[in-house]
């Protein structure tokens, strides 16, 4: 009697992730662009990177060292996906590090990025999308700072005590689909990075007439001129340097004195409800600048918008600042050890100006300065005759100028945006809502540095491999975005959300599920490999009706799993809690 033996491999969402990679043509384009060295041994680079991507998305880990062991535990599954056998030694950390060095080659990477972008835009019908978002982020490193390296100390929102690299990313609206990426030294300023990023996007996508959206650092006049010269458009807020608060207040005052009304801006939320979120106005102005001996003139629109949510937030902060300033000015009158005594009005005014100037509250307070003069009799002592000593002390009395306070509160929450896009193509409401969607690129940064891809903290030391790793992770981001798009589009077409994704709230219905949550939901699927002598039987277990529904929403054929073996269906139940 033959005693059967069994192997169990966890497969989860790997089959449909691999199908998505094939659909995006990532494997084919990688193999076409990166021709391996004649001494290259093992799987082609396309299949190697594809399995690495599957590991990253299912394990939330991009590290190279655990990949060989992971591949060993899923060898039957992975061989069935590519239709050939291979050795797990193809996935040693040395082998993968050489792949990162290959991705570092900018000439080959630009070719790969361009072919992949054009293929993706064509396959998913995104050629009419012309909004590109640009931004930068930093990632801390434990590497050694080298004078000519990319690991440098610089301004950081994360940990300024550690050196860092800087990543320049462009994504396509409304997906957040990564288009281009570059890695620069961590001490680079943001302003000069926008023009190279714009040029890289245009070369990679082959499109023109793009609308570039960025933060206030994109508002440098040289960057705006570059967009005009290349027949593109820009949208960004203006910084305090480019358009001061006083200029904003003057423009608002002029608009109010002209008896013109504000335009309201509304937004539609996921549940179908509408809400007025802002109000504002706009004005046009011509800008002229000399470039290469020619005078370039173009028209800009300045959109002044007041966000009600921001105004409310700033109102709370402003009131706290007023209260703190009032207390601090009154404390100047207190006496005690270590407290300063102000002998002249000029000294007191200098201190009050410093207090109010830091908080921009000069116009809100009226301060009265009272001079107290006291005479103290002194007895004769030694050679000093009896006398009257005179001393001066300044008392300050702050009062709040109520009309000025109300005026200052009314001006809170205003911001000015600049664009050269005509009003008939981008209304004032579109301007405000388009910039408000800047969270789209921030979400991709969160994926890159957070749990999904875990780039931070970074322990790789060599510059070429750091650059290659960042580029590799932007490839990993693409199936995340595309799967989300396909599921959300399908849910929108059928007019019904998706339930059952949350273990502890199975009745919860969502219209915009995240790919990470979908991958988590597929974790209960396994491949059972049974050996009966020379016969081998494959069985896929754990698939239920909800899995089939999600695969249908992703437009992934069930063959992605049936090709692995016979399906042993399980029952999906939603229990009330």
XYZ file of C-alpha atoms in Angstrom:
577
model
C 0.000 0.000 0.000
C 1.304 3.417 -1.004
C 1.396 5.948 1.803
C 0.587 9.428 0.446
C 2.620 12.469 1.448
C 1.409 16.038 1.371
C 2.826 19.529 1.087
C 0.855 22.680 1.871
C 1.799 26.004 0.330
C 0.166 29.284 1.213
C -0.789 31.058 -2.019
C -3.165 33.855 -0.937
C -3.447 36.558 -3.608
C -0.225 35.662 -5.457
C -1.993 34.266 -8.582
C -4.025 37.408 -9.302
C -1.079 39.694 -8.464
C 1.001 37.740 -10.996
C -1.831 38.013 -13.560
C -1.917 41.789 -13.005
C 1.834 42.011 -13.591
C 1.436 40.119 -16.861
C -1.482 42.348 -17.861
C 0.616 45.454 -17.170
C 3.346 43.817 -19.325
C 5.877 44.519 -16.583
C 7.525 41.099 -17.010
C 7.809 41.396 -20.785
C 9.147 44.960 -20.760
C 11.718 44.136 -18.060
C 13.005 41.191 -20.099
C 13.129 43.322 -23.263
C 14.982 46.259 -21.696
C 17.325 44.507 -19.262
C 19.227 41.947 -21.301
C 21.141 39.839 -18.767
C 24.896 39.418 -18.797
C 26.124 36.320 -20.655
C 27.086 34.807 -17.286
C 23.613 35.420 -15.826
C 22.282 32.213 -14.261
C 18.699 31.455 -13.324
C 15.346 33.013 -14.105
C 15.112 36.040 -16.419
C 15.031 39.379 -14.637
C 11.312 39.878 -15.416
C 10.160 36.711 -13.649
C 12.599 37.287 -10.777
C 11.269 40.785 -10.128
C 7.672 39.558 -10.521
C 8.115 37.007 -7.705
C 9.846 39.653 -5.592
C 6.840 41.951 -6.119
C 4.483 39.146 -5.034
C 6.566 38.733 -1.887
C 6.494 42.462 -1.133
C 2.721 42.742 -1.492
C 1.792 39.606 0.438
C 4.376 39.922 3.232
C 4.668 43.736 3.485
C 8.425 43.367 3.303
C 10.898 44.303 0.558
C 14.034 42.863 2.192
C 16.226 40.618 0.074
C 17.487 38.151 2.681
C 14.166 36.331 3.441
C 13.158 35.936 -0.223
C 15.059 32.702 -0.921
C 13.334 30.933 1.988
C 9.947 32.337 0.943
C 10.400 31.057 -2.612
C 11.399 27.617 -1.295
C 8.096 27.333 0.625
C 6.104 28.223 -2.529
C 8.134 26.484 -5.216
C 5.259 24.364 -6.622
C 3.011 27.420 -6.919
C 5.622 29.646 -8.552
C 6.715 26.956 -11.036
C 3.098 26.486 -12.105
C 2.726 30.260 -12.632
C 5.655 30.455 -15.069
C 5.391 26.939 -16.481
C 9.013 25.973 -15.805
C 11.280 24.856 -12.982
C 13.937 26.966 -11.288
C 16.281 26.922 -8.339
C 15.585 29.055 -5.223
C 19.229 30.120 -5.491
C 17.983 32.615 -8.093
C 16.710 34.628 -5.110
C 19.774 34.946 -2.911
C 20.394 38.437 -1.588
C 23.532 38.748 -3.749
C 21.513 37.939 -6.861
C 18.805 40.453 -5.957
C 21.379 43.134 -5.128
C 22.776 42.765 -8.663
C 19.261 43.400 -9.979
C 19.086 46.624 -7.954
C 22.373 47.704 -9.516
C 20.874 47.035 -12.952
C 17.828 49.178 -12.132
C 20.216 51.981 -11.143
C 21.262 52.402 -14.799
C 19.350 55.595 -15.689
C 19.456 55.052 -19.450
C 17.854 51.606 -19.194
C 15.469 52.715 -16.442
C 14.187 55.670 -18.485
C 13.564 53.336 -21.411
C 11.736 50.832 -19.188
C 9.716 53.566 -17.465
C 8.703 55.122 -20.780
C 7.595 51.810 -22.356
C 5.708 50.812 -19.199
C 3.943 54.190 -18.909
C 2.818 54.254 -22.514
C 1.639 50.657 -22.317
C -0.275 51.263 -19.071
C -1.921 54.467 -20.313
C -2.994 52.717 -23.503
C -4.281 49.504 -21.872
C -6.371 51.267 -19.233
C -7.589 54.122 -21.423
C -5.824 56.816 -19.410
C -4.455 58.788 -22.354
C -6.966 61.602 -21.731
C -5.875 62.077 -18.113
C -3.633 65.132 -18.097
C -3.242 66.003 -14.412
C 0.174 65.064 -13.045
C 1.041 65.604 -9.387
C 4.621 66.293 -8.334
C 6.089 66.165 -4.856
C 9.170 65.204 -2.873
C 9.716 63.212 0.290
C 12.702 62.199 2.367
C 13.645 58.794 3.774
C 16.032 58.444 6.695
C 19.012 56.152 6.294
C 21.461 54.476 8.637
C 24.134 54.699 5.955
C 27.398 56.600 6.063
C 27.415 60.183 4.792
C 29.761 60.616 1.848
C 30.599 64.015 0.367
C 29.535 62.972 -3.130
C 26.876 60.439 -2.110
C 23.090 60.669 -2.011
C 22.932 60.044 1.755
C 23.176 63.503 3.292
C 21.914 65.483 6.246
C 19.097 67.859 5.354
C 15.786 69.369 6.371
C 13.518 66.498 7.378
C 9.986 66.045 8.689
C 10.934 62.603 9.985
C 14.159 62.518 11.996
C 16.618 65.365 11.457
C 19.274 63.558 13.536
C 19.689 60.939 10.790
C 20.965 61.426 7.232
C 18.492 60.942 4.405
C 17.837 60.640 0.708
C 15.247 62.640 -1.221
C 12.751 61.063 -3.621
C 11.088 63.007 -6.451
C 7.844 61.344 -7.526
C 5.222 62.119 -10.159
C 1.837 60.398 -10.224
C -1.122 60.456 -12.579
C -4.460 61.757 -11.382
C -6.864 60.360 -10.233
C -5.272 56.976 -9.676
C -2.037 58.052 -8.094
C -0.321 55.813 -10.666
C 3.478 56.392 -10.431
C 4.867 57.819 -13.666
C 8.451 58.780 -12.900
C 10.806 58.652 -9.933
C 14.288 59.907 -9.219
C 16.539 59.811 -6.161
C 18.672 62.837 -5.285
C 20.944 63.736 -2.350
C 19.088 64.387 0.896
C 20.361 67.962 1.197
C 18.911 69.154 -2.133
C 16.386 71.998 -2.103
C 12.976 71.189 -3.579
C 12.609 74.217 -5.879
C 15.119 73.230 -8.613
C 13.831 69.649 -8.777
C 10.485 70.460 -10.412
C 11.740 71.367 -13.900
C 13.744 68.106 -14.358
C 10.714 66.158 -13.039
C 8.419 67.868 -15.569
C 10.797 67.079 -18.420
C 11.075 63.468 -17.280
C 7.267 63.081 -17.247
C 6.884 64.497 -20.751
C 9.590 62.235 -22.179
C 8.216 59.193 -20.396
C 4.543 59.616 -21.344
C 4.949 61.299 -24.736
C 2.103 63.663 -23.840
C 1.867 67.445 -23.898
C -0.578 69.987 -22.531
C -0.245 68.477 -19.064
C -1.434 70.193 -15.897
C 1.273 69.909 -13.244
C 0.064 70.243 -9.647
C 2.486 70.834 -6.806
C 3.006 72.671 -3.540
C 4.140 76.273 -3.065
C 7.766 75.405 -3.876
C 6.641 74.745 -7.453
C 5.525 78.384 -7.629
C 9.019 79.676 -8.436
C 8.808 81.957 -11.468
C 11.419 79.895 -13.371
C 9.266 76.773 -12.979
C 6.142 78.584 -14.158
C 8.005 79.991 -17.157
C 9.243 76.510 -18.070
C 5.650 75.232 -18.177
C 4.602 78.119 -20.435
C 7.508 77.555 -22.836
C 6.587 73.857 -23.142
C 2.834 74.461 -23.685
C 1.971 72.937 -20.327
C -0.021 74.248 -17.380
C 0.649 74.579 -13.670
C -1.393 74.839 -10.496
C 0.065 75.545 -7.080
C -0.431 77.757 -4.043
C 1.799 80.798 -3.699
C 4.152 81.109 -0.751
C 4.474 84.078 1.595
C 7.500 85.227 -0.426
C 5.676 85.115 -3.763
C 2.424 86.627 -2.491
C 2.490 88.025 1.022
C -0.341 87.930 3.532
C -0.638 91.707 3.214
C -1.152 91.383 -0.549
C -3.863 88.768 0.037
C -5.604 91.054 2.548
C -5.406 93.997 0.129
C -6.939 91.921 -2.672
C -9.778 90.757 -0.397
C -10.444 94.329 0.735
C -10.526 95.592 -2.866
C -12.948 92.827 -3.831
C -15.245 93.620 -0.908
C -15.198 97.354 -1.656
C -16.238 96.658 -5.250
C -19.456 95.049 -3.886
C -18.752 91.810 -5.725
C -19.914 88.538 -4.180
C -17.768 85.516 -3.428
C -18.056 82.350 -5.507
C -18.971 79.296 -3.456
C -17.104 76.010 -3.855
C -18.964 72.747 -3.173
C -17.850 69.149 -3.022
C -19.660 65.847 -3.499
C -18.712 63.123 -1.028
C -18.747 59.324 -1.379
C -22.244 59.044 0.075
C -23.615 61.423 -2.574
C -24.069 64.389 -0.241
C -22.946 67.882 -1.235
C -21.387 70.488 1.035
C -20.090 74.020 0.540
C -16.472 73.881 1.648
C -15.011 77.211 0.532
C -15.641 80.581 -1.072
C -13.480 82.953 -3.021
C -12.826 85.035 -6.098
C -10.207 85.344 -8.789
C -8.406 87.955 -10.803
C -6.300 87.831 -13.926
C -2.916 89.361 -14.438
C -0.303 89.360 -17.164
C 3.227 88.269 -16.433
C 6.216 89.134 -18.588
C 9.746 87.778 -18.400
C 12.796 87.792 -20.638
C 14.105 84.415 -21.791
C 17.032 83.893 -24.171
C 16.703 87.418 -25.523
C 12.943 87.152 -26.055
C 10.192 88.732 -24.009
C 7.745 86.017 -22.935
C 4.286 87.197 -21.834
C 1.487 85.035 -20.515
C -1.697 85.408 -18.522
C -2.106 83.980 -15.046
C -5.140 83.522 -12.854
C -4.864 84.210 -9.139
C -7.563 82.352 -7.225
C -8.201 83.606 -3.689
C -10.041 80.930 -1.716
C -11.144 80.675 1.893
C -11.501 77.143 3.231
C -14.108 76.980 5.988
C -12.423 73.974 7.595
C -9.031 75.671 7.591
C -10.570 78.914 8.860
C -12.096 77.041 11.796
C -8.802 75.333 12.605
C -6.818 78.559 12.320
C -9.440 80.407 14.391
C -8.815 78.065 17.334
C -5.062 78.469 16.952
C -5.384 82.244 16.557
C -7.508 82.570 19.695
C -4.921 80.584 21.650
C -2.180 82.886 20.372
C -4.159 85.992 21.396
C -4.716 84.542 24.869
C -1.042 83.570 25.234
C 0.139 87.029 24.098
C -2.220 88.771 26.530
C -0.903 86.689 29.441
C 2.733 87.178 28.413
C 2.386 90.984 28.152
C 0.664 91.160 31.551
C 3.455 89.055 33.058
C 5.866 91.896 32.286
C 4.389 93.690 35.296
C 5.164 90.883 37.741
C 8.017 91.267 40.160
C 10.220 88.554 41.519
C 13.583 86.927 41.411
C 14.993 86.817 37.905
C 12.233 89.005 36.388
C 13.211 91.978 34.272
C 12.232 95.499 35.321
C 11.629 97.845 32.398
C 12.999 101.307 33.182
C 12.126 103.059 29.905
C 9.118 103.027 27.613
C 11.410 102.096 24.709
C 12.546 98.930 26.517
C 8.944 97.911 27.243
C 7.847 98.632 23.661
C 10.702 96.537 22.297
C 9.616 93.575 24.428
C 5.904 93.959 23.501
C 6.798 94.215 19.809
C 8.796 90.985 20.094
C 5.855 89.196 21.738
C 3.260 90.375 19.210
C 5.543 90.199 16.190
C 6.211 86.489 16.673
C 2.488 85.819 16.631
C 1.534 88.465 14.006
C -0.801 90.140 16.479
C 0.492 93.712 16.339
C -2.797 95.160 15.044
C -4.958 93.195 17.496
C -3.602 94.768 20.697
C -3.585 98.303 22.026
C -0.941 98.650 24.711
C -0.774 101.504 27.219
C 2.570 102.297 28.826
C 2.409 103.884 32.284
C 5.532 105.379 33.813
C 5.832 105.053 37.590
C 8.419 107.262 39.277
C 9.321 106.653 42.916
C 11.672 108.467 45.287
C 13.420 106.691 48.134
C 15.244 108.635 50.925
C 18.796 107.425 51.632
C 20.753 108.193 54.807
C 24.213 109.571 54.834
C 26.766 106.791 54.700
C 30.489 107.373 54.756
C 31.398 109.992 52.183
C 27.932 109.800 50.574
C 25.535 112.538 51.732
C 21.880 111.996 52.566
C 19.833 112.045 49.357
C 16.636 111.086 47.517
C 17.078 108.263 44.945
C 14.712 108.337 42.016
C 13.709 105.167 40.109
C 11.455 104.583 37.113
C 9.315 101.522 36.373
C 7.129 100.979 33.299
C 3.726 99.287 33.647
C 2.071 97.841 30.543
C -1.697 97.524 30.120
C -2.758 95.477 27.078
C -6.288 95.710 25.693
C -7.720 93.821 22.748
C -8.870 95.937 19.812
C -12.168 94.175 19.097
C -12.765 95.512 15.541
C -9.192 94.576 14.591
C -9.633 91.135 16.186
C -12.825 90.456 14.224
C -11.177 91.620 11.007
C -8.184 89.356 11.613
C -10.495 86.403 12.280
C -12.374 87.030 9.029
C -9.117 86.850 7.070
C -8.153 83.443 8.465
C -8.201 80.447 6.119
C -7.487 82.390 2.910
C -4.992 81.060 0.406
C -4.041 82.110 -3.108
C -3.503 79.676 -5.975
C -1.909 80.447 -9.318
C -2.538 78.751 -12.670
C -2.199 79.513 -16.356
C -5.018 77.125 -17.275
C -7.928 79.042 -18.907
C -11.126 79.437 -16.896
C -13.217 77.577 -19.490
C -10.975 74.512 -18.978
C -10.455 74.788 -15.204
C -13.058 76.683 -13.209
C -12.383 78.218 -9.831
C -14.152 75.279 -8.187
C -11.965 72.862 -10.167
C -8.844 74.729 -9.023
C -9.712 74.365 -5.345
C -10.832 70.737 -5.601
C -7.878 69.717 -7.775
C -5.360 71.027 -5.272
C -7.299 69.530 -2.373
C -6.775 66.126 -3.990
C -3.021 66.494 -3.483
C -3.434 63.810 -0.821
C -3.342 61.367 -3.758
C 0.444 61.623 -4.030
C 0.822 61.786 -0.247
C -1.013 58.455 -0.078
C 1.614 56.927 -2.370
C 4.382 58.278 -0.135
C 2.597 56.697 2.825
C 2.582 53.372 0.980
C 6.230 53.728 0.057
C 7.438 54.539 3.576
C 4.762 52.774 5.615
C 3.655 49.221 6.253
C 2.851 48.326 2.638
C 6.374 48.674 1.204
C 8.399 49.573 4.328
C 11.159 51.591 2.650
C 11.812 53.435 5.912
C 14.023 52.902 7.777
C 16.580 52.083 5.091
C 19.664 50.020 5.827
C 21.197 49.628 2.345
C 24.564 51.426 2.149
C 25.530 51.648 -1.530
C 24.139 54.548 -3.556
C 23.435 52.483 -6.666
C 21.417 49.920 -4.705
C 19.507 52.590 -2.797
C 18.539 54.154 -6.122
C 17.632 50.739 -7.538
C 15.524 49.831 -4.498
C 13.436 53.025 -4.730
C 12.868 52.399 -8.442
C 11.920 48.784 -7.760
C 9.356 49.824 -5.135
C 7.672 52.218 -7.594
C 7.142 49.158 -9.822
C 5.541 47.427 -6.831
C 3.195 50.391 -6.371
C 1.719 49.985 -9.857
C -0.288 46.766 -9.288
C -1.518 48.244 -5.998
C -2.964 51.207 -7.875
C -4.301 49.250 -10.863
C -6.105 46.634 -8.739
C -7.757 49.447 -6.780
C -8.845 51.144 -9.990
C -10.382 48.009 -11.475
C -12.298 47.095 -8.307
C -13.601 50.598 -7.701
C -14.644 51.042 -11.342
C -16.536 47.721 -11.226
C -18.288 48.666 -7.980
C -19.280 52.020 -9.465
C -20.731 50.341 -12.550
C -22.810 47.874 -10.564
C -23.945 50.554 -8.114
C -23.345 48.433 -5.029
C -20.466 48.352 -2.546
C -18.386 45.406 -1.381
C -18.983 43.781 1.999
C -17.227 41.034 3.942
C -13.675 42.404 3.784
C -13.406 43.157 7.489
C -13.174 40.187 9.821
C -14.517 42.000 12.872
C -17.186 43.928 10.951
C -18.222 41.559 8.148
C -21.395 43.484 7.256
C -19.496 46.709 6.589
C -19.847 47.800 2.954
C -17.201 49.889 1.168
C -17.210 51.522 -2.261
C -13.482 52.240 -2.374
C -11.638 49.215 -0.964
C -7.860 49.367 -0.771
C -5.693 46.755 -2.439
C -3.933 46.028 0.848
C -7.259 45.034 2.407
C -8.107 42.788 -0.569
C -4.739 41.032 -0.342
C -5.336 40.496 3.372
C -8.731 38.948 2.628
C -7.163 36.315 0.320
C -4.738 35.027 2.970
C -6.787 31.927 3.709
C -6.131 30.230 0.348
C -3.678 27.296 0.153
C -2.299 24.857 -2.393
C -2.312 21.211 -1.260
C 0.210 19.042 -3.137
C -0.420 15.310 -2.645
C 2.101 12.663 -3.722
C 0.835 9.112 -4.389
C 3.895 7.242 -5.593
C 4.753 8.824 -8.935
C 1.421 10.626 -9.189
C 1.023 14.239 -7.979
C -2.331 15.904 -7.323
C -2.871 19.628 -6.757
C -5.820 21.048 -4.820
C -6.589 24.701 -4.116
C -8.401 25.113 -0.805
C -10.025 28.048 0.943
C -11.657 29.768 -2.047
C -15.223 30.901 -1.401
C -17.911 32.838 -3.234
C -16.635 36.183 -1.931
C -13.210 35.492 -3.431
C -14.884 34.743 -6.757
C -16.840 38.011 -6.516
C -13.680 40.029 -5.900
C -11.820 38.315 -8.749
C -14.741 39.205 -11.001
C -14.532 42.834 -9.865
C -10.815 42.799 -10.727
C -11.595 41.325 -14.163
C -9.312 38.392 -13.304
C -10.376 35.062 -14.744
C -10.869 32.215 -12.273
C -8.338 30.354 -14.385
C -5.641 32.145 -12.363
C -6.478 29.632 -9.605
C -7.931 26.670 -11.528
C -4.653 26.336 -13.481
C -2.987 25.491 -10.173
C -5.226 22.522 -9.393
C -8.758 21.418 -8.620
C -10.778 23.842 -6.478
C -12.081 22.745 -3.117
C -14.780 25.301 -2.415
C -15.353 26.658 1.102
C -18.423 28.425 2.457
C -18.338 32.154 3.099
C -20.572 33.256 5.941
C -21.410 36.724 7.215
C -22.353 36.586 10.865
C -24.006 39.400 12.751
C -21.948 40.668 15.664
